[in-house]
Coordinates of C-alpha atoms in Angstrom, one line a residue:
Chain A
M1 CA 68.2 -93.5 58.6
R2 CA 65.3 -95.9 58.6
E3 CA 66.4 -97.4 61.9
L4 CA 66.5 -93.9 63.4
F5 CA 63.0 -93.2 62.2
L6 CA 61.8 -96.5 63.6
L7 CA 63.4 -95.7 66.9
L8 CA 61.6 -92.3 66.9
T9 CA 58.2 -93.9 66.3
K10 CA 58.7 -95.7 69.6
S11 CA 59.2 -92.4 71.5
R12 CA 55.8 -91.5 72.9
R13 CA 56.9 -87.9 73.4
F14 CA 58.1 -87.5 69.8
M15 CA 54.9 -89.1 68.4
S16 CA 52.5 -87.0 70.4
G17 CA 54.4 -83.9 69.3
L18 CA 54.2 -85.1 65.7
V19 CA 50.4 -85.8 65.9
L20 CA 49.7 -82.3 67.4
F21 CA 51.9 -80.7 64.7
T22 CA 50.2 -82.7 61.9
L23 CA 46.7 -81.6 63.2
I24 CA 47.6 -78.0 63.2
M25 CA 49.2 -78.2 59.8
G26 CA 46.1 -80.0 58.4
F27 CA 44.0 -77.2 59.8
A28 CA 46.1 -74.5 58.0
L29 CA 46.5 -76.4 54.7
I30 CA 43.3 -78.2 54.2
G31 CA 41.0 -75.9 56.3
P32 CA 40.7 -73.1 53.6
W33 CA 39.2 -75.7 51.2
F34 CA 36.3 -76.1 53.5
H35 CA 36.1 -72.6 54.6
Q36 CA 36.5 -70.4 51.5
V37 CA 36.4 -66.9 52.9
N38 CA 38.9 -64.2 52.0
P39 CA 40.7 -63.3 55.3
F40 CA 40.7 -59.7 54.2
A41 CA 37.1 -59.3 53.1
M42 CA 35.0 -57.3 55.5
T43 CA 32.1 -59.6 55.6
G44 CA 30.7 -58.8 59.0
G45 CA 30.6 -55.9 61.5
L46 CA 32.8 -54.7 64.3
F47 CA 33.7 -57.6 66.7
Y48 CA 30.9 -59.9 65.9
R49 CA 30.7 -62.7 68.4
P50 CA 31.3 -66.3 67.3
S51 CA 28.1 -67.5 65.7
D52 CA 26.9 -70.0 63.0
Q53 CA 27.9 -67.6 60.3
F54 CA 31.2 -66.6 61.8
L55 CA 32.5 -69.6 63.7
L56 CA 35.1 -67.6 65.4
G57 CA 33.6 -64.1 65.1
T58 CA 35.0 -61.1 63.3
D59 CA 37.7 -58.6 64.1
N60 CA 37.6 -54.8 64.4
L61 CA 37.2 -54.5 60.6
G62 CA 34.6 -57.2 60.4
R63 CA 36.9 -59.8 58.9
D64 CA 36.4 -63.5 59.5
I65 CA 38.7 -64.7 62.3
L66 CA 38.6 -68.4 61.4
S67 CA 39.8 -67.6 57.9
Q68 CA 42.5 -65.3 59.2
L69 CA 43.6 -68.1 61.6
M70 CA 44.0 -70.6 58.8
H71 CA 45.9 -68.3 56.5
G72 CA 47.8 -66.8 59.3
T73 CA 49.0 -70.2 60.6
R74 CA 50.1 -71.0 57.0
T75 CA 52.1 -67.8 56.7
S76 CA 53.7 -68.2 60.1
M77 CA 54.7 -71.8 59.2
M78 CA 56.1 -70.7 55.9
I79 CA 58.2 -68.0 57.5
G80 CA 59.3 -70.4 60.2
L81 CA 60.4 -73.0 57.6
I82 CA 62.3 -70.5 55.5
A83 CA 63.9 -69.0 58.5
G84 CA 64.8 -72.5 59.9
G85 CA 66.1 -73.7 56.6
A86 CA 68.3 -70.6 56.1
A87 CA 69.6 -70.5 59.7
T88 CA 70.4 -74.2 59.7
S89 CA 72.1 -74.2 56.4
I90 CA 74.3 -71.2 57.2
G91 CA 75.1 -72.5 60.7
V92 CA 76.0 -76.0 59.4
V93 CA 78.2 -74.6 56.6
I94 CA 80.1 -72.2 58.8
G95 CA 80.3 -74.6 61.8
S96 CA 81.5 -77.6 59.8
V97 CA 84.0 -75.6 57.8
A98 CA 85.4 -74.0 60.9
G99 CA 85.5 -77.2 62.9
F100 CA 86.9 -79.3 60.2
T101 CA 89.5 -76.9 58.8
G102 CA 90.7 -75.6 62.1
G103 CA 93.5 -73.1 62.4
L104 CA 93.1 -69.5 61.2
V105 CA 89.9 -70.2 59.3
D106 CA 88.4 -71.6 62.5
D107 CA 89.6 -68.6 64.5
I108 CA 88.2 -66.0 62.0
L109 CA 84.8 -67.8 61.5
M110 CA 84.3 -68.4 65.2
G111 CA 85.4 -64.9 66.2
F112 CA 82.8 -63.5 63.8
T113 CA 80.2 -66.0 65.1
N114 CA 80.9 -65.2 68.8
I115 CA 80.6 -61.5 68.2
L116 CA 77.2 -62.0 66.5
I117 CA 76.1 -64.2 69.4
T118 CA 76.8 -61.4 71.9
I119 CA 74.6 -58.9 70.0
P120 CA 71.0 -59.6 70.9
P121 CA 69.3 -61.0 67.7
I122 CA 66.2 -59.0 68.2
V123 CA 68.2 -55.8 67.6
V124 CA 69.5 -56.9 64.3
L125 CA 66.1 -58.2 63.4
I126 CA 64.5 -54.9 64.1
L127 CA 67.1 -52.9 62.2
L128 CA 67.0 -55.2 59.1
S129 CA 63.2 -55.2 59.1
V130 CA 63.0 -51.5 59.2
A131 CA 65.5 -51.2 56.4
V132 CA 64.0 -53.5 53.8
S133 CA 61.5 -51.8 51.5
V134 CA 59.4 -54.8 50.6
R135 CA 58.7 -57.0 53.6
S136 CA 57.0 -60.0 52.2
A137 CA 56.7 -63.3 54.1
V138 CA 59.6 -64.7 52.2
V139 CA 61.8 -61.7 52.9
M140 CA 60.9 -61.9 56.6
G141 CA 61.8 -65.6 56.7
I142 CA 65.2 -64.8 55.2
I143 CA 65.8 -61.9 57.5
I144 CA 65.0 -64.1 60.5
G145 CA 67.2 -66.9 59.1
V146 CA 70.3 -64.8 58.5
T147 CA 70.2 -63.4 62.1
S148 CA 69.7 -66.7 64.0
W149 CA 72.4 -69.0 62.7
P150 CA 75.3 -68.2 65.1
W151 CA 74.5 -70.6 67.9
T152 CA 74.0 -73.4 65.4
A153 CA 77.4 -72.7 63.9
R154 CA 79.0 -72.9 67.3
A155 CA 77.3 -76.2 68.2
V156 CA 78.0 -77.8 64.8
R157 CA 81.6 -76.7 65.0
A158 CA 82.0 -78.5 68.3
Q159 CA 80.6 -81.7 66.8
A160 CA 82.8 -81.3 63.6
T161 CA 85.9 -80.8 65.7
S162 CA 85.4 -84.1 67.5
L163 CA 84.2 -86.0 64.5
K164 CA 87.3 -85.2 62.4
E165 CA 89.5 -87.1 64.8
R166 CA 87.7 -90.3 63.9
E167 CA 89.5 -93.0 61.8
H168 CA 87.1 -93.1 58.9
V169 CA 88.0 -89.4 58.3
D170 CA 91.7 -90.3 58.2
L171 CA 90.9 -93.1 55.8
A172 CA 89.1 -90.7 53.5
R173 CA 92.0 -88.3 53.6
I174 CA 94.4 -91.1 52.5
T175 CA 92.0 -92.0 49.7
G176 CA 92.6 -88.4 48.4
F177 CA 89.2 -86.8 49.2
N178 CA 89.4 -83.0 49.3
N179 CA 88.1 -81.0 52.2
V180 CA 84.6 -80.4 50.8
E181 CA 84.2 -84.0 49.9
M182 CA 85.3 -85.1 53.4
I183 CA 82.9 -82.6 55.1
V184 CA 80.0 -83.8 53.0
R185 CA 80.7 -87.5 53.1
E186 CA 82.5 -88.1 56.3
I187 CA 81.3 -85.4 58.7
L188 CA 77.8 -84.3 58.0
P189 CA 76.1 -87.7 57.8
Y190 CA 77.3 -88.5 61.3
M191 CA 75.5 -85.5 62.7
F192 CA 72.4 -85.8 60.7
S193 CA 70.2 -86.5 63.7
Y194 CA 71.6 -83.5 65.4
I195 CA 71.2 -81.2 62.4
F196 CA 67.6 -82.3 62.1
M197 CA 67.0 -81.4 65.8
V198 CA 68.6 -78.0 65.2
F199 CA 66.4 -77.4 62.2
I200 CA 63.2 -78.1 64.3
L201 CA 64.4 -75.7 67.0
Q202 CA 65.2 -73.1 64.4
V203 CA 61.8 -73.4 62.8
T204 CA 60.2 -73.0 66.2
S205 CA 62.2 -69.9 67.0
G206 CA 61.6 -68.5 63.5
I207 CA 57.8 -68.7 64.1
L208 CA 58.2 -67.0 67.4
S209 CA 60.5 -64.3 65.9
E210 CA 57.9 -63.6 63.3
A211 CA 55.3 -63.1 66.0
T212 CA 57.6 -60.8 68.0
L213 CA 58.5 -58.7 65.0
S214 CA 54.9 -58.5 63.8
M215 CA 53.7 -57.5 67.2
L216 CA 56.2 -54.7 67.2
G217 CA 54.7 -53.5 64.0
L218 CA 57.3 -55.1 61.6
G219 CA 55.1 -57.8 60.2
P220 CA 54.8 -59.0 56.6
F221 CA 53.0 -56.6 54.2
R222 CA 49.6 -57.5 52.8
T223 CA 49.5 -60.9 54.4
V224 CA 48.0 -62.2 57.6
S225 CA 50.2 -64.1 60.0
L226 CA 49.6 -65.2 63.6
G227 CA 51.8 -62.4 64.8
Q228 CA 49.9 -59.9 62.6
M229 CA 46.6 -61.0 64.2
L230 CA 48.0 -60.4 67.6
H231 CA 49.4 -57.1 66.5
W232 CA 46.0 -56.0 65.3
S233 CA 44.4 -57.1 68.5
L234 CA 46.9 -54.9 70.4
L235 CA 46.5 -52.0 68.1
W236 CA 42.7 -52.1 68.0
E237 CA 42.2 -52.9 71.7
S238 CA 40.4 -56.2 71.3
V239 CA 41.9 -57.3 74.6
R240 CA 40.6 -54.4 76.4
V241 CA 37.1 -54.5 75.0
G242 CA 37.0 -58.2 75.8
A243 CA 36.7 -59.6 72.3
W244 CA 38.5 -62.8 73.2
W245 CA 37.8 -64.4 69.9
A246 CA 40.0 -61.9 68.1
F247 CA 43.2 -63.0 70.0
I248 CA 42.7 -66.3 71.9
P249 CA 42.6 -68.5 68.8
A250 CA 45.9 -67.0 67.5
V251 CA 47.5 -67.4 70.9
I252 CA 46.4 -71.1 71.0
C253 CA 47.7 -71.8 67.5
L254 CA 51.0 -70.1 68.2
T255 CA 51.5 -72.0 71.5
T256 CA 50.4 -75.3 70.0
I257 CA 52.8 -75.1 67.1
S258 CA 55.7 -74.1 69.4
F259 CA 54.8 -76.7 72.0
S260 CA 54.4 -79.5 69.5
L261 CA 57.7 -78.8 67.8
Q262 CA 59.5 -78.5 71.2
T263 CA 58.0 -81.8 72.3
M264 CA 59.1 -83.5 69.1
N265 CA 62.6 -82.1 69.7
T266 CA 62.8 -83.4 73.3
G267 CA 61.5 -86.7 72.1
M268 CA 64.3 -86.9 69.6
D269 CA 66.8 -85.7 72.2
E270 CA 65.8 -88.6 74.4
V271 CA 66.2 -91.1 71.6
F272 CA 69.5 -89.8 70.3
N273 CA 71.1 -89.1 73.7
P274 CA 70.4 -92.3 75.6
K275 CA 71.9 -90.7 78.8
L276 CA 68.7 -88.6 79.0
R277 CA 66.5 -91.6 78.7
K278 CA 65.2 -92.6 82.1
D279 CA 63.6 -95.9 81.5
Chain B
M1 CA 101.1 -63.0 90.3
L2 CA 97.6 -64.4 90.6
K3 CA 96.1 -60.9 90.7
S4 CA 97.9 -59.8 87.5
K5 CA 96.6 -62.9 85.7
M6 CA 93.1 -62.3 86.8
L7 CA 93.5 -58.7 85.6
R8 CA 94.7 -60.0 82.2
Y9 CA 91.6 -62.2 82.0
L10 CA 89.4 -59.2 82.8
G11 CA 91.3 -57.1 80.3
K12 CA 90.8 -59.8 77.6
K13 CA 87.1 -59.9 78.2
A14 CA 86.9 -56.1 78.2
I15 CA 88.6 -55.9 74.8
W16 CA 86.3 -58.7 73.5
Y17 CA 83.2 -56.8 74.5
A18 CA 84.6 -53.5 73.2
V19 CA 84.9 -55.2 69.8
A20 CA 81.4 -56.6 70.0
F21 CA 80.2 -53.1 70.9
F22 CA 81.9 -51.6 67.9
V23 CA 80.3 -54.2 65.6
A24 CA 76.9 -53.4 67.1
L25 CA 77.5 -49.7 66.6
A26 CA 78.4 -50.3 62.9
L27 CA 75.3 -52.5 62.4
N28 CA 73.2 -49.8 64.2
F29 CA 74.5 -47.2 61.9
F30 CA 74.6 -48.9 58.5
L31 CA 71.5 -51.1 58.6
P32 CA 69.0 -48.2 58.8
R33 CA 70.9 -46.5 55.9
L34 CA 69.9 -49.3 53.6
I35 CA 66.5 -47.6 53.6
P36 CA 65.8 -46.3 50.1
G37 CA 66.0 -42.5 50.1
N38 CA 66.6 -41.2 53.5
P39 CA 64.6 -41.0 56.7
V40 CA 64.1 -37.3 56.4
D41 CA 62.0 -37.9 53.2
V42 CA 59.7 -40.0 55.2
L43 CA 59.4 -37.4 57.9
V44 CA 58.8 -34.5 55.5
A45 CA 56.3 -36.6 53.6
Q46 CA 54.4 -37.2 56.8
M47 CA 54.4 -33.5 57.6
A48 CA 53.1 -32.7 54.1
E49 CA 50.2 -35.0 54.8
G50 CA 49.7 -33.0 58.0
G51 CA 49.2 -29.9 55.8
V52 CA 52.4 -27.9 56.3
A53 CA 53.0 -25.4 53.5
S54 CA 55.4 -26.5 50.8
Q55 CA 57.8 -23.6 51.2
S56 CA 58.3 -24.2 54.9
L57 CA 58.6 -27.9 54.1
E58 CA 61.6 -27.2 51.9
R59 CA 63.2 -25.2 54.6
L60 CA 62.4 -27.9 57.2
Y61 CA 63.9 -30.5 54.8
D62 CA 67.2 -28.6 54.6
S63 CA 67.5 -28.0 58.2
F64 CA 66.8 -31.6 59.1
I65 CA 69.4 -32.8 56.6
T66 CA 72.0 -30.5 58.2
E67 CA 70.9 -31.4 61.7
F68 CA 71.1 -35.1 61.1
G69 CA 74.3 -34.6 59.2
L70 CA 72.9 -36.4 56.1
D71 CA 74.7 -34.0 53.8
Q72 CA 78.1 -35.3 54.7
P73 CA 80.0 -38.3 53.3
L74 CA 79.1 -41.6 54.9
H75 CA 82.4 -42.2 56.8
L76 CA 82.2 -38.7 58.3
Q77 CA 78.6 -39.4 59.3
F78 CA 79.7 -42.7 61.0
F79 CA 82.5 -40.9 62.8
S80 CA 80.3 -38.3 64.2
F81 CA 77.7 -40.9 65.0
V82 CA 80.3 -42.8 67.1
T83 CA 81.6 -39.7 68.9
N84 CA 78.0 -38.7 69.6
V85 CA 77.1 -42.1 71.0
L86 CA 80.2 -42.1 73.2
R87 CA 79.2 -38.7 74.5
G88 CA 75.7 -40.1 75.3
D89 CA 74.0 -38.2 72.5
L90 CA 71.6 -40.4 70.5
G91 CA 70.2 -37.6 68.4
T92 CA 66.7 -36.0 68.3
S93 CA 63.4 -37.8 68.0
F94 CA 61.5 -37.2 64.7
M95 CA 58.1 -37.5 66.3
N96 CA 58.7 -35.7 69.5
Y97 CA 61.0 -33.1 67.9
P98 CA 63.0 -31.5 69.6
A99 CA 63.0 -34.0 72.5
K100 CA 66.4 -35.8 72.8
V101 CA 66.3 -39.6 72.2
S102 CA 68.7 -40.2 75.1
S103 CA 66.6 -38.4 77.6
M104 CA 63.4 -40.1 76.5
L105 CA 65.1 -43.5 76.7
G106 CA 66.6 -42.5 80.1
Q107 CA 63.1 -42.0 81.5
A108 CA 61.9 -45.4 80.0
L109 CA 64.9 -47.6 81.0
P110 CA 64.1 -47.8 84.7
Y111 CA 60.7 -49.3 83.9
T112 CA 62.2 -51.9 81.6
L113 CA 64.8 -52.9 84.1
A114 CA 62.3 -53.0 86.9
I115 CA 60.5 -55.8 85.1
Q116 CA 63.4 -57.6 83.5
I117 CA 66.0 -57.9 86.2
P118 CA 63.7 -59.3 88.9
A119 CA 62.0 -61.5 86.3
I120 CA 65.2 -63.0 85.1
I121 CA 66.7 -63.6 88.5
V122 CA 63.6 -65.0 90.1
G123 CA 62.9 -67.1 87.0
W124 CA 66.4 -68.4 87.1
L125 CA 66.4 -69.3 90.8
L126 CA 62.9 -71.0 90.8
G127 CA 63.5 -72.6 87.4
N128 CA 66.8 -74.2 88.4
G129 CA 65.4 -75.4 91.7
F130 CA 62.4 -76.9 89.9
G131 CA 64.6 -78.5 87.1
A132 CA 67.0 -80.1 89.6
F133 CA 64.0 -81.3 91.7
C134 CA 62.5 -83.0 88.6
A135 CA 65.7 -84.6 87.6
Y136 CA 66.4 -85.9 91.1
K137 CA 62.9 -87.2 91.8
G138 CA 62.6 -88.9 88.4
G139 CA 59.6 -91.0 87.5
K140 CA 56.1 -89.5 87.4
V141 CA 57.2 -86.2 89.1
D142 CA 59.8 -85.7 86.4
S143 CA 57.6 -86.5 83.4
V144 CA 54.7 -84.3 84.6
G145 CA 56.9 -81.5 85.9
F146 CA 58.9 -81.6 82.7
T147 CA 55.9 -81.4 80.4
V148 CA 54.5 -78.4 82.4
A149 CA 57.9 -76.7 82.1
L150 CA 58.1 -77.4 78.4
F151 CA 54.6 -76.0 77.9
F152 CA 55.4 -72.8 79.7
S153 CA 58.6 -72.3 77.9
S154 CA 56.9 -72.8 74.5
I155 CA 54.5 -70.0 75.2
P156 CA 55.8 -66.8 73.9
F157 CA 56.0 -64.2 76.7
Y158 CA 53.7 -61.8 75.1
T159 CA 50.9 -64.3 74.5
L160 CA 50.9 -65.2 78.1
A161 CA 50.8 -61.5 78.9
I162 CA 47.8 -61.1 76.6
I163 CA 46.0 -63.9 78.4
L164 CA 46.9 -62.6 81.8
V165 CA 45.6 -59.2 80.9
Y166 CA 42.4 -60.6 79.6
L167 CA 41.8 -63.0 82.5
L168 CA 43.0 -60.9 85.5
A169 CA 42.4 -57.3 84.3
V170 CA 39.5 -57.3 81.8
M171 CA 37.3 -60.3 82.7
N172 CA 38.1 -60.1 86.5
P173 CA 39.3 -56.6 87.1
I174 CA 41.8 -57.5 89.9
F175 CA 44.8 -55.8 88.4
P176 CA 45.1 -52.7 86.3
V177 CA 44.9 -53.1 82.5
S178 CA 47.8 -50.9 81.5
G179 CA 50.4 -48.4 82.5
A180 CA 53.0 -48.4 85.2
Y181 CA 51.0 -46.2 87.7
S182 CA 47.6 -44.7 88.0
F183 CA 46.5 -41.7 86.0
G184 CA 47.1 -38.6 88.2
N185 CA 49.8 -40.3 90.3
W186 CA 53.3 -38.9 89.7
P187 CA 56.6 -40.8 90.0
G188 CA 58.4 -40.1 93.3
W189 CA 59.9 -41.8 96.3
N190 CA 56.7 -42.0 98.4
W191 CA 54.6 -44.9 99.5
D192 CA 51.6 -43.7 97.5
F193 CA 53.5 -44.0 94.2
I194 CA 55.5 -47.1 95.1
S195 CA 52.5 -49.2 96.2
D196 CA 50.7 -48.0 93.1
A197 CA 53.6 -48.9 90.8
L198 CA 54.0 -52.3 92.4
Y199 CA 50.3 -53.0 91.8
H200 CA 50.8 -52.2 88.1
W201 CA 54.1 -54.2 88.1
I202 CA 52.7 -57.6 89.2
L203 CA 51.1 -58.7 85.9
P204 CA 53.9 -57.9 83.5
F205 CA 56.4 -59.3 85.9
S206 CA 54.4 -62.6 86.3
S207 CA 53.9 -63.0 82.6
M208 CA 57.7 -62.9 82.1
V209 CA 58.7 -64.9 85.1
L210 CA 56.4 -67.9 84.4
V211 CA 57.9 -68.4 81.0
S212 CA 61.5 -68.0 82.1
I213 CA 61.0 -70.5 84.9
G214 CA 60.0 -73.0 82.3
G215 CA 63.0 -72.4 80.1
Q216 CA 65.5 -72.5 82.9
A217 CA 63.9 -75.6 84.4
I218 CA 64.4 -77.5 81.2
G219 CA 68.0 -76.6 80.9
M220 CA 68.7 -77.4 84.6
R221 CA 66.9 -80.7 84.4
E222 CA 69.0 -81.8 81.5
M223 CA 72.2 -80.8 83.1
S224 CA 71.3 -82.5 86.3
L225 CA 70.3 -85.7 84.6
Y226 CA 73.6 -85.7 82.9
E227 CA 75.5 -85.1 86.1
L228 CA 73.6 -87.9 87.8
T229 CA 75.1 -90.4 85.4
T230 CA 78.7 -89.3 85.8
D231 CA 81.4 -91.4 87.5
Y232 CA 81.9 -89.2 90.5
V233 CA 78.3 -89.6 91.4
G234 CA 78.6 -93.4 91.2
Y235 CA 81.8 -93.3 93.2
S236 CA 80.4 -91.0 95.9
R237 CA 77.4 -93.3 96.2
A238 CA 79.7 -96.4 96.4
L239 CA 81.6 -94.6 99.1
G240 CA 78.4 -94.4 101.0
L241 CA 78.1 -90.7 101.0
K242 CA 74.7 -89.3 102.1
D243 CA 72.2 -88.6 99.3
R244 CA 72.1 -85.0 100.3
K245 CA 75.8 -84.6 99.9
V246 CA 75.8 -86.1 96.5
V247 CA 72.9 -84.0 95.3
G248 CA 74.9 -81.0 96.6
Y249 CA 77.8 -81.9 94.3
V250 CA 75.5 -82.5 91.4
F251 CA 73.8 -79.1 92.0
R252 CA 77.1 -77.3 92.0
N253 CA 78.3 -78.8 88.8
A254 CA 75.1 -78.5 86.9
M255 CA 74.6 -75.0 88.1
L256 CA 77.7 -73.6 86.3
P257 CA 76.5 -73.9 82.7
Q258 CA 73.2 -72.4 83.9
I259 CA 75.1 -69.2 84.8
T260 CA 76.0 -68.9 81.1
G261 CA 72.3 -69.5 80.5
L262 CA 71.6 -66.5 82.6
A263 CA 73.6 -64.3 80.3
L264 CA 71.9 -65.8 77.3
A265 CA 68.5 -65.3 78.9
F266 CA 69.1 -61.5 78.9
G267 CA 69.7 -61.5 75.2
T268 CA 66.9 -63.8 74.2
M269 CA 64.3 -62.5 76.6
M270 CA 64.8 -59.0 75.3
G271 CA 62.6 -59.4 72.3
G272 CA 59.7 -60.9 74.2
A273 CA 60.1 -58.3 76.9
L274 CA 59.8 -55.4 74.4
V275 CA 56.5 -56.8 73.2
T276 CA 55.2 -57.5 76.7
E277 CA 55.7 -53.8 77.5
S278 CA 53.5 -52.9 74.6
V279 CA 50.8 -55.4 75.7
F280 CA 50.7 -53.6 79.1
S281 CA 51.3 -50.1 77.7
Y282 CA 54.2 -50.2 80.2
P283 CA 56.2 -47.0 79.7
G284 CA 59.5 -48.8 79.1
V285 CA 62.0 -49.0 76.2
G286 CA 59.8 -51.5 74.4
R287 CA 56.8 -49.2 74.4
L288 CA 58.9 -46.4 73.0
L289 CA 60.2 -48.7 70.3
F290 CA 56.7 -49.8 69.4
T291 CA 55.6 -46.2 68.9
A292 CA 58.7 -45.3 67.1
I293 CA 58.3 -48.2 64.6
R294 CA 54.7 -47.2 63.9
T295 CA 55.7 -43.5 63.3
N296 CA 58.9 -44.2 61.4
D297 CA 60.9 -42.3 64.1
Y298 CA 64.3 -43.6 62.9
P299 CA 66.5 -41.9 65.5
M300 CA 64.4 -43.3 68.2
I301 CA 64.5 -46.8 66.7
Q302 CA 68.3 -46.6 66.4
G303 CA 68.6 -45.2 69.9
A304 CA 66.4 -47.9 71.5
T305 CA 68.1 -50.8 69.7
L306 CA 71.5 -49.4 70.7
L307 CA 70.4 -49.1 74.3
I308 CA 69.1 -52.7 74.2
T309 CA 72.5 -53.9 72.8
I310 CA 74.4 -52.0 75.5
T311 CA 72.3 -53.4 78.3
V312 CA 72.7 -57.0 77.0
L313 CA 76.4 -56.6 76.5
A314 CA 76.8 -55.2 80.0
A315 CA 74.8 -58.0 81.5
N316 CA 76.9 -60.6 79.6
F317 CA 80.1 -58.9 80.7
I318 CA 79.1 -59.0 84.3
V319 CA 78.1 -62.7 84.0
D320 CA 81.4 -63.5 82.4
I321 CA 83.3 -61.9 85.2
V322 CA 81.2 -63.6 87.9
Y323 CA 81.6 -66.9 86.0
G324 CA 85.4 -66.5 86.0
F325 CA 85.4 -66.1 89.7
I326 CA 83.0 -68.9 90.5
D327 CA 84.0 -71.8 88.2
P328 CA 87.3 -73.3 89.4
R329 CA 87.8 -74.8 86.0
V330 CA 87.5 -71.5 84.1
R331 CA 89.5 -69.8 86.8
A332 CA 92.3 -72.4 86.5
A333 CA 92.3 -72.3 82.7
Q334 CA 92.3 -68.5 82.6
L335 CA 95.0 -68.2 85.2
G336 CA 97.1 -70.8 83.4
E337 CA 97.1 -73.2 86.4
R338 CA 96.4 -76.0 83.9

């Protein structure tokens, strides 16, 4: 574990992603301490330009954009983490059980997974989001999580299938471990680095899914998220009236989060799969 | 002999997609029914706000319930839903009553496909070329090229769309801000319309193509890097084969998984594409969906999502078939030659 982490700190790609990510997290988490403005309070007028009083201007309802951006980044991150956590857990459980058990269980679980992979996730996301009556940030995270696990399950299954042929697994079997114990002790630890990478990818795609859903008008209720900010700017035409401060900051935040996470992920990929390392 | 086995492969795939389609149908039917109450409540409540008299509201309510078959038991509703879908009937739009959902979607679909299909194909070709180029060149070219590709693939489609609209349509009015053709123009097969439509098409198309180039390039680079380390490459080099010939082999082998990537791209790009249409007010399926969500037009939401599913399933099916014909390994496995 510690060795892996040390190895990661040597990867320039991983570290630059991590620094970028930490910066944006700091902005979202610590920022509101220094800038205590309610993101929903109508403190200014219609599309005020950035000024000393409103560092990033105001939106169509005169709300402070900087404050929206801080709270929005926080909400988006939270949704991404919940979605990523849920999707990774479901995927890992289904994938490792299917791969390790094999036989009929494997066929059933993977048949199910493959059908879900074929159906575009956005469709299920839209239908589920329309159906839930209270769409809080947490609920959205869960919805995104339960729709995006299939490819993780498939990938984890492939790993589990090959891992179970190893000798230490046989040894554990002779020792009298049951299936659950063997999966937890002998299979999962060996793909820890892989699972961590999957988690980061899932968080990224969760954040982007939130933005997609919100922009379609299925965003979280009574909360501001990055996707919500973009939705408002579409709905109230801030792009067309040229109020760049109402949407460019959200675009930059969203892209930076996604880029930093993807960079971390590729950095890890290069460390863990030496074949990709080019030096 | 060979032909019958290929037919069996196709048949197996067809059954597989039929099952997936049925599951999609079931999701499409049951998920919206989780809504507390029923959609007609929402519709009638909206009409009440619009000031329709309460007596006619009641009559409206009853007639809607009957029309949408909500007075029948669930399994019968599902059965008639499936038969209707198979007949191409997706019901009636709430908001544009009595317009048929299927005819509204039928008008919108060509616009969606006109953006998506070229964007995916062009993005795939350019992206793979670029990815393989980066992998082969290595060094500085690779690390800069890869970072650029990574950056573009991290940008959600629609945010790039927003930026393009702002830069190239609002700040510097080079391209139109919205729509698929100018006000006053009317769709038809004449040069006037086609040139106008192309002019409106460039921005939404570019916003999607740039991002998909990035994604494809990353995948292709990884595949090529992997192929470059395989034994056959070392062997070919040792035999003294020309670089060009070796790269040709690498390309062919790295290309195959990328074809599956093409099928995946259809599914994953869909969400972004829907939003991109809304950014440009492009009159495609995404735009219809955007409006339908805002107005609680459930039949339209259901119809649009179903259409999206069918499009993606069809695209996947085609790619699967093509893949079966192209990849000698899959072909051999499917035909039982191995």
